[in-house]
Amino acid sequence: MVLKIKHFVIFTTFAILSSCGEQQQNLQQIDGKQIRITDSITATESIETFVKPYRERINHVLDSTLSYAPYPISKTDGALNTTAGNLMADIVLSEANPIFKSRTGHEIDLVLLNHGGIRSLISKGNVSSRTAYEVMPFENSIVIAELKGSSILKMASYLRDSGRAHPISGMQLTLDAKNEIQSITIQGKPLDENKIYYVATSNYLVNGGDSMVFFKKAIAITNTDYLIRNAMIDYFKKTDTLKPVVDNRFIKLK
C-alpha cells in the first residue's frame, strides 16, 4: 500500500509539472475585503473544543505564582535609576554570567539595557511568568560585547545626555552639579580606558538600537541565545520576594 501511494504521488507531481510547462498562467486580479473582528463574530464550537485544553494549560503555566512583589516595581520611580530598571539589569547580570563564564572563562563586568524595553510595571502581589511576558514582550536575547574602556566612557556620556534612566548593573556613575562626569567605577574599580570590559546587553542594542552607537566599536560579540524574558522567569523561580530599590548606581551630586 505504501509503495502504491508513493507511485501515485510521483505520478501526480509529474502531471502537474507537465501541465505547468504546457500552459502559462498569469495573475490578473486580487480581490479582498476587510472583515472587522468584533464580539459579533460567534465562536466555532468545534474549534473552541479543540483549543480549550491547550489554552487552559498555557494559562496555568503563565499564571502560576513564582515570586512576590511587596510593592509596585516601576521604571518611573527614579530620575537616573529605577526599581524596575535595577531589577532587570541585575537579573541579566546574575543569570547570564554563569553561561558566559562557562563558555569563555570570563566574567560579565557590567550590564546596559534600555529604558524603553521595559513595557510594564510589576504590580504589588504575586509574580508569574505572565508578568515577565508583560514586562518584556520582545524576543530580545542577551549578548555580551567586548568594549575598551574608551567606549565605556562614551557609554557614560550617552547615559548622562539621554535624559532617561537606562538600566545598568555592575557600573557606578556619578555626575557633579554641573552635569559633568565625576567618576565611573566598574565592579568597584575606577574605569581603565585601556582595559577590555565585557558588557551584557540585548541583541537590539548591540546593533545600535536607541542610538547606542558605541556598541559598534565592540571587539567581539558573544550571543548567549538566552532571552531576557527567560532570564527573568528563571530569576523569579528562585527568588521568593522581589525587593529592588533606587540606589546610588547612577547619581547626580547637588
Short mmCIF file of N, CA and C in Angstrom, two decimals, residues 55-143:
data_model
loop_
_atom_site.label_atom_id
_atom_site.label_comp_id
_atom_site.label_asym_id
_atom_site.label_seq_id
_atom_site.Cartn_x
_atom_site.Cartn_y
_atom_site.Cartn_z
N ARG A 55 -5.33 26.07 25.75
CA ARG A 55 -5.46 27.38 26.37
C ARG A 55 -5.38 27.27 27.89
N GLU A 56 -6.06 26.28 28.45
CA GLU A 56 -6.06 26.10 29.90
C GLU A 56 -4.66 25.77 30.42
N ARG A 57 -3.93 24.95 29.66
CA ARG A 57 -2.58 24.58 30.07
C ARG A 57 -1.65 25.78 30.02
N ILE A 58 -1.73 26.57 28.95
CA ILE A 58 -0.89 27.76 28.82
C ILE A 58 -1.19 28.76 29.92
N ASN A 59 -2.47 28.99 30.19
CA ASN A 59 -2.84 29.93 31.26
C ASN A 59 -2.36 29.45 32.62
N HIS A 60 -2.40 28.14 32.84
CA HIS A 60 -1.92 27.59 34.11
C HIS A 60 -0.43 27.85 34.28
N VAL A 61 0.33 27.61 33.20
CA VAL A 61 1.78 27.83 33.26
C VAL A 61 2.09 29.31 33.44
N LEU A 62 1.41 30.17 32.70
CA LEU A 62 1.70 31.60 32.76
C LEU A 62 1.29 32.23 34.09
N ASP A 63 0.24 31.73 34.70
CA ASP A 63 -0.30 32.38 35.89
C ASP A 63 0.11 31.75 37.21
N SER A 64 0.87 30.67 37.17
CA SER A 64 1.34 30.06 38.42
C SER A 64 2.32 31.00 39.12
N THR A 65 2.15 31.18 40.41
CA THR A 65 2.97 32.12 41.18
C THR A 65 4.41 31.63 41.29
N LEU A 66 5.34 32.52 40.94
CA LEU A 66 6.77 32.21 41.03
C LEU A 66 7.44 33.00 42.14
N SER A 67 6.98 34.23 42.35
CA SER A 67 7.61 35.12 43.33
C SER A 67 6.55 36.09 43.85
N TYR A 68 7.00 37.07 44.62
CA TYR A 68 6.06 38.05 45.20
C TYR A 68 6.71 39.43 45.22
N ALA A 69 5.93 40.45 44.86
CA ALA A 69 6.38 41.83 44.92
C ALA A 69 5.65 42.55 46.05
N PRO A 70 6.34 42.99 47.09
CA PRO A 70 5.67 43.64 48.22
C PRO A 70 5.23 45.08 47.93
N TYR A 71 5.67 45.62 46.80
CA TYR A 71 5.29 46.97 46.39
C TYR A 71 5.44 47.05 44.86
N PRO A 72 4.81 48.04 44.22
CA PRO A 72 4.94 48.17 42.77
C PRO A 72 6.40 48.42 42.37
N ILE A 73 6.83 47.78 41.29
CA ILE A 73 8.19 47.93 40.77
C ILE A 73 8.05 48.62 39.42
N SER A 74 8.55 49.86 39.35
CA SER A 74 8.26 50.72 38.20
C SER A 74 9.53 51.27 37.55
N LYS A 75 9.41 51.68 36.30
CA LYS A 75 10.52 52.33 35.61
C LYS A 75 10.43 53.85 35.70
N THR A 76 9.49 54.35 36.51
CA THR A 76 9.30 55.80 36.62
C THR A 76 9.47 56.31 38.05
N ASP A 77 10.02 55.49 38.94
CA ASP A 77 10.11 55.90 40.35
C ASP A 77 11.48 56.47 40.71
N GLY A 78 12.29 56.79 39.72
CA GLY A 78 13.59 57.40 39.96
C GLY A 78 14.02 58.21 38.76
N ALA A 79 14.88 59.19 38.98
CA ALA A 79 15.32 60.06 37.89
C ALA A 79 16.42 59.41 37.05
N LEU A 80 17.42 58.84 37.69
CA LEU A 80 18.56 58.27 36.97
C LEU A 80 18.63 56.75 37.05
N ASN A 81 18.01 56.18 38.05
CA ASN A 81 17.85 54.72 38.10
C ASN A 81 16.52 54.41 38.78
N THR A 82 15.93 53.29 38.45
CA THR A 82 14.60 52.95 38.92
C THR A 82 14.56 51.53 39.47
N THR A 83 13.51 51.21 40.20
CA THR A 83 13.41 49.85 40.75
C THR A 83 13.28 48.81 39.64
N ALA A 84 12.48 49.09 38.61
CA ALA A 84 12.30 48.13 37.52
C ALA A 84 13.58 47.98 36.72
N GLY A 85 14.23 49.11 36.43
CA GLY A 85 15.47 49.06 35.66
C GLY A 85 16.58 48.34 36.40
N ASN A 86 16.70 48.64 37.70
CA ASN A 86 17.74 47.98 38.50
C ASN A 86 17.50 46.48 38.60
N LEU A 87 16.23 46.10 38.76
CA LEU A 87 15.90 44.68 38.83
C LEU A 87 16.26 43.97 37.52
N MET A 88 15.86 44.57 36.40
CA MET A 88 16.12 43.96 35.09
C MET A 88 17.62 43.79 34.85
N ALA A 89 18.38 44.85 35.08
CA ALA A 89 19.82 44.80 34.84
C ALA A 89 20.50 43.80 35.77
N ASP A 90 20.10 43.78 37.04
CA ASP A 90 20.69 42.84 38.00
C ASP A 90 20.35 41.40 37.63
N ILE A 91 19.15 41.17 37.10
CA ILE A 91 18.76 39.83 36.67
C ILE A 91 19.64 39.36 35.52
N VAL A 92 19.84 40.23 34.54
CA VAL A 92 20.68 39.87 33.40
C VAL A 92 22.09 39.52 33.86
N LEU A 93 22.62 40.31 34.80
CA LEU A 93 23.98 40.04 35.30
C LEU A 93 24.04 38.70 36.01
N SER A 94 23.10 38.44 36.91
CA SER A 94 23.16 37.22 37.72
C SER A 94 22.86 35.96 36.91
N GLU A 95 21.94 36.06 35.95
CA GLU A 95 21.53 34.86 35.22
C GLU A 95 22.41 34.57 34.01
N ALA A 96 22.93 35.60 33.36
CA ALA A 96 23.75 35.38 32.15
C ALA A 96 25.21 35.13 32.46
N ASN A 97 25.68 35.62 33.61
CA ASN A 97 27.10 35.49 33.91
C ASN A 97 27.60 34.04 33.98
N PRO A 98 26.87 33.12 34.63
CA PRO A 98 27.35 31.73 34.64
C PRO A 98 27.44 31.13 33.23
N ILE A 99 26.52 31.49 32.35
CA ILE A 99 26.55 30.99 30.97
C ILE A 99 27.78 31.52 30.25
N PHE A 100 27.99 32.83 30.36
CA PHE A 100 29.13 33.46 29.68
C PHE A 100 30.45 32.92 30.21
N LYS A 101 30.53 32.75 31.52
CA LYS A 101 31.78 32.26 32.11
C LYS A 101 32.07 30.83 31.70
N SER A 102 31.04 30.00 31.61
CA SER A 102 31.26 28.60 31.23
C SER A 102 31.73 28.48 29.79
N ARG A 103 31.33 29.42 28.95
CA ARG A 103 31.69 29.36 27.53
C ARG A 103 33.02 30.05 27.23
N THR A 104 33.35 31.10 27.98
CA THR A 104 34.53 31.90 27.64
C THR A 104 35.58 31.95 28.74
N GLY A 105 35.19 31.63 29.97
CA GLY A 105 36.12 31.76 31.09
C GLY A 105 36.18 33.17 31.65
N HIS A 106 35.39 34.09 31.08
CA HIS A 106 35.39 35.48 31.53
C HIS A 106 34.11 35.79 32.32
N GLU A 107 34.17 36.85 33.10
CA GLU A 107 33.02 37.32 33.87
C GLU A 107 32.42 38.55 33.18
N ILE A 108 31.12 38.70 33.27
CA ILE A 108 30.47 39.92 32.81
C ILE A 108 30.82 41.05 33.78
N ASP A 109 31.27 42.17 33.23
CA ASP A 109 31.64 43.30 34.07
C ASP A 109 30.45 44.22 34.38
N LEU A 110 29.64 44.47 33.39
CA LEU A 110 28.51 45.36 33.60
C LEU A 110 27.39 45.06 32.61
N VAL A 111 26.24 45.63 32.89
CA VAL A 111 25.04 45.44 32.07
C VAL A 111 24.49 46.80 31.69
N LEU A 112 24.04 46.91 30.43
CA LEU A 112 23.30 48.09 29.99
C LEU A 112 22.11 47.64 29.17
N LEU A 113 20.92 48.04 29.59
CA LEU A 113 19.70 47.78 28.85
C LEU A 113 19.07 49.13 28.49
N ASN A 114 17.88 49.13 27.93
CA ASN A 114 17.24 50.40 27.58
C ASN A 114 15.93 50.60 28.32
N HIS A 115 15.70 51.83 28.71
CA HIS A 115 14.52 52.21 29.47
C HIS A 115 13.24 51.84 28.72
N GLY A 116 13.22 52.06 27.39
CA GLY A 116 12.03 51.77 26.60
C GLY A 116 11.71 50.30 26.47
N GLY A 117 12.67 49.44 26.76
CA GLY A 117 12.43 48.00 26.65
C GLY A 117 11.57 47.45 27.77
N ILE A 118 11.40 48.21 28.84
CA ILE A 118 10.54 47.79 29.95
C ILE A 118 9.13 48.26 29.63
N ARG A 119 8.22 47.33 29.37
CA ARG A 119 6.91 47.68 28.83
C ARG A 119 5.79 47.69 29.86
N SER A 120 6.08 47.31 31.08
CA SER A 120 5.02 47.29 32.09
C SER A 120 5.65 47.33 33.48
N LEU A 121 4.92 47.86 34.43
CA LEU A 121 5.39 47.77 35.82
C LEU A 121 5.04 46.40 36.37
N ILE A 122 5.67 46.05 37.46
CA ILE A 122 5.33 44.83 38.19
C ILE A 122 4.47 45.26 39.36
N SER A 123 3.21 44.90 39.32
CA SER A 123 2.28 45.32 40.36
C SER A 123 2.56 44.59 41.68
N LYS A 124 2.12 45.21 42.77
CA LYS A 124 2.23 44.56 44.08
C LYS A 124 1.42 43.27 44.06
N GLY A 125 2.02 42.20 44.57
CA GLY A 125 1.31 40.92 44.62
C GLY A 125 2.11 39.80 44.00
N ASN A 126 1.41 38.76 43.61
CA ASN A 126 2.06 37.58 43.05
C ASN A 126 2.70 37.89 41.70
N VAL A 127 3.86 37.30 41.47
CA VAL A 127 4.61 37.48 40.23
C VAL A 127 4.67 36.13 39.53
N SER A 128 4.36 36.12 38.24
CA SER A 128 4.30 34.88 37.48
C SER A 128 5.07 35.01 36.16
N SER A 129 5.03 33.95 35.38
CA SER A 129 5.65 34.00 34.05
C SER A 129 4.95 35.04 33.18
N ARG A 130 3.65 35.19 33.36
CA ARG A 130 2.91 36.19 32.59
C ARG A 130 3.46 37.59 32.88
N THR A 131 3.88 37.82 34.12
CA THR A 131 4.49 39.10 34.48
C THR A 131 5.70 39.38 33.61
N ALA A 132 6.53 38.36 33.43
CA ALA A 132 7.74 38.53 32.61
C ALA A 132 7.39 38.86 31.17
N TYR A 133 6.34 38.22 30.64
CA TYR A 133 5.90 38.50 29.27
C TYR A 133 5.36 39.91 29.15
N GLU A 134 4.72 40.41 30.19
CA GLU A 134 4.18 41.77 30.17
C GLU A 134 5.30 42.81 30.23
N VAL A 135 6.30 42.55 31.07
CA VAL A 135 7.41 43.48 31.21
C VAL A 135 8.31 43.44 29.98
N MET A 136 8.57 42.25 29.46
CA MET A 136 9.47 42.08 28.32
C MET A 136 8.79 41.23 27.25
N PRO A 137 7.93 41.84 26.42
CA PRO A 137 7.21 41.07 25.39
C PRO A 137 8.06 40.76 24.16
N PHE A 138 9.23 41.39 24.05
CA PHE A 138 10.07 41.21 22.87
C PHE A 138 10.93 39.96 22.99
N GLU A 139 11.36 39.45 21.84
CA GLU A 139 12.22 38.26 21.80
C GLU A 139 13.69 38.65 21.87
N ASN A 140 14.01 39.63 22.69
CA ASN A 140 15.39 40.09 22.79
C ASN A 140 16.24 39.10 23.58
N SER A 141 17.41 38.79 23.04
CA SER A 141 18.32 37.87 23.72
C SER A 141 19.50 38.63 24.32
N ILE A 142 20.17 38.00 25.26
CA ILE A 142 21.30 38.61 25.94
C ILE A 142 22.57 38.35 25.14
N VAL A 143 23.28 39.41 24.83
CA VAL A 143 24.58 39.29 24.16
C VAL A 143 25.62 40.02 25.00
#
